[in-house]
Amino acid sequence: MRETEYYLAHIRAVETVDALMADARLYDYVMAAHHLEEMAYARNFIRRLLVGGLDGPGALALRFSDCRYGDLIAAFNFALHGPFTTSRRSALEGVVTRYLRRAEEKASRARLEEQSLVLRPIRPHHKIRLGER
């Protein structure tokens, strides 16, 4: 998969939240891996989450019950690990595993939807009665 190859080739060079956010391919990959594609547009919000980390009373992520945010920050806790964040197993193997699992889920869902379209009987919207006007 090209996106995974790109991610693995470039993620170790990222040392800050801003560097991660600046590379759209890396950012999109990370968001997809954490099931947060629909939040990719909210770059300032995601940046605040990543900068705040998971520790301390000011950590924005602690205010949300959605575990996807906590998982994202656990993988990219720049506040705790600094420039070594992207060299950690959670940012490498963990993110790739999540991304590939998510891609397989999407593919399976697409196959099921395709099968249901093929197997669904065609029903007329209205019945035509011959000989009547």
Short mmCIF file of C-alpha atoms in Angstrom, two decimals, residues 1-125:
data_model
loop_
_atom_site.label_atom_id
_atom_site.label_comp_id
_atom_site.label_asym_id
_atom_site.label_seq_id
_atom_site.Cartn_x
_atom_site.Cartn_y
_atom_site.Cartn_z
CA MET A 1 0.00 0.00 0.00
CA ARG A 2 1.49 3.28 -1.09
CA GLU A 3 0.13 5.32 1.81
CA THR A 4 1.62 2.94 4.37
CA GLU A 5 4.99 3.00 2.60
CA TYR A 6 4.91 6.80 2.59
CA TYR A 7 3.96 6.91 6.25
CA LEU A 8 6.76 4.58 7.34
CA ALA A 9 9.31 6.39 5.16
CA HIS A 10 8.48 9.85 6.53
CA ILE A 11 7.01 9.62 10.04
CA ARG A 12 10.35 9.22 11.86
CA ALA A 13 11.48 12.62 10.57
CA VAL A 14 8.53 14.30 12.30
CA GLU A 15 9.59 15.80 15.64
CA THR A 16 6.73 18.19 16.45
CA VAL A 17 2.97 18.46 16.25
CA ASP A 18 3.35 21.23 13.67
CA ALA A 19 5.53 19.03 11.46
CA LEU A 20 2.90 16.28 11.58
CA MET A 21 0.14 18.73 10.75
CA ALA A 22 2.17 20.23 7.88
CA ASP A 23 2.38 16.95 5.95
CA ALA A 24 -1.14 16.34 4.66
CA ARG A 25 -0.47 12.71 3.72
CA LEU A 26 0.87 11.85 7.16
CA TYR A 27 -1.92 13.75 8.89
CA ASP A 28 -4.63 12.06 6.80
CA TYR A 29 -3.06 8.65 7.42
CA VAL A 30 -3.00 9.21 11.18
CA MET A 31 -6.58 10.46 11.18
CA ALA A 32 -7.78 7.48 9.12
CA ALA A 33 -5.94 5.05 11.38
CA HIS A 34 -7.80 6.44 14.38
CA HIS A 35 -11.23 6.49 12.69
CA LEU A 36 -11.19 10.28 12.71
CA GLU A 37 -11.45 11.00 8.99
CA GLU A 38 -14.57 13.06 9.58
CA MET A 39 -12.60 15.32 11.94
CA ALA A 40 -9.64 15.89 9.59
CA TYR A 41 -11.00 19.32 8.68
CA ALA A 42 -10.74 20.45 12.33
CA ARG A 43 -6.98 20.89 12.21
CA ASN A 44 -6.84 23.51 15.00
CA PHE A 45 -8.85 21.29 17.33
CA ILE A 46 -6.67 18.24 16.60
CA ARG A 47 -3.54 20.36 17.06
CA ARG A 48 -4.78 21.53 20.48
CA LEU A 49 -5.43 17.91 21.47
CA LEU A 50 -1.96 16.80 20.41
CA VAL A 51 -0.18 19.74 22.05
CA GLY A 52 -2.08 19.21 25.31
CA GLY A 53 -1.22 15.54 25.63
CA LEU A 54 -2.97 13.23 28.08
CA ASP A 55 -1.44 14.36 31.35
CA GLY A 56 -2.30 17.27 33.54
CA PRO A 57 -5.46 19.12 34.38
CA GLY A 58 -5.37 21.20 31.19
CA ALA A 59 -5.35 18.22 28.84
CA LEU A 60 -8.20 18.83 26.41
CA ALA A 61 -8.52 15.13 25.58
CA LEU A 62 -9.65 14.36 29.13
CA ARG A 63 -12.85 16.32 28.51
CA PHE A 64 -14.13 13.91 25.86
CA SER A 65 -15.68 10.49 26.30
CA ASP A 66 -14.79 9.45 22.73
CA CYS A 67 -11.81 7.13 23.16
CA ARG A 68 -10.57 7.81 19.61
CA TYR A 69 -9.07 11.10 20.79
CA GLY A 70 -7.28 9.43 23.68
CA ASP A 71 -5.95 6.72 21.36
CA LEU A 72 -4.67 9.36 18.96
CA ILE A 73 -2.86 11.23 21.70
CA ALA A 74 -1.48 8.05 23.24
CA ALA A 75 0.14 7.27 19.88
CA PHE A 76 1.36 10.86 19.37
CA ASN A 77 1.96 12.22 22.85
CA PHE A 78 4.43 14.93 21.90
CA ALA A 79 3.87 16.59 25.28
CA LEU A 80 5.36 13.55 27.01
CA HIS A 81 7.84 12.13 24.50
CA GLY A 82 8.87 15.21 22.53
CA PRO A 83 10.86 14.61 19.34
CA PHE A 84 11.05 10.85 20.06
CA THR A 85 7.27 10.44 19.77
CA THR A 86 7.29 9.22 16.18
CA SER A 87 10.06 6.69 16.82
CA ARG A 88 7.96 4.84 19.38
CA ARG A 89 6.21 1.56 18.61
CA SER A 90 2.78 3.14 19.12
CA ALA A 91 3.43 5.68 16.35
CA LEU A 92 4.93 3.11 14.01
CA GLU A 93 3.48 -0.38 14.31
CA GLY A 94 0.41 0.70 16.23
CA VAL A 95 -0.72 3.29 13.70
CA VAL A 96 0.02 1.07 10.70
CA THR A 97 -1.91 -1.82 12.27
CA ARG A 98 -4.86 0.48 12.97
CA TYR A 99 -4.75 1.90 9.43
CA LEU A 100 -4.64 -1.52 7.76
CA ARG A 101 -7.43 -2.83 9.99
CA ARG A 102 -9.53 0.22 9.14
CA ALA A 103 -8.84 -0.22 5.41
CA GLU A 104 -9.93 -3.86 5.61
CA GLU A 105 -13.11 -2.88 7.47
CA LYS A 106 -13.95 -0.37 4.75
CA ALA A 107 -13.28 -2.91 2.01
CA SER A 108 -15.43 -5.53 3.75
CA ARG A 109 -18.24 -3.03 4.22
CA ALA A 110 -18.03 -2.06 0.55
CA ARG A 111 -18.17 -5.72 -0.52
CA LEU A 112 -21.22 -6.32 1.66
CA GLU A 113 -22.97 -3.26 0.28
CA GLU A 114 -22.16 -4.35 -3.25
CA GLN A 115 -23.52 -7.84 -2.56
CA SER A 116 -26.70 -6.47 -1.03
CA LEU A 117 -27.29 -4.37 -4.16
CA VAL A 118 -26.86 -7.42 -6.36
CA LEU A 119 -29.09 -9.63 -4.22
CA ARG A 120 -31.81 -7.05 -3.61
CA PRO A 121 -34.90 -7.82 -5.68
CA ILE A 122 -36.07 -5.13 -8.02
CA ARG A 123 -39.42 -3.81 -6.88
CA PRO A 124 -41.52 -1.61 -9.07
CA HIS A 125 -42.43 1.73 -7.59
#
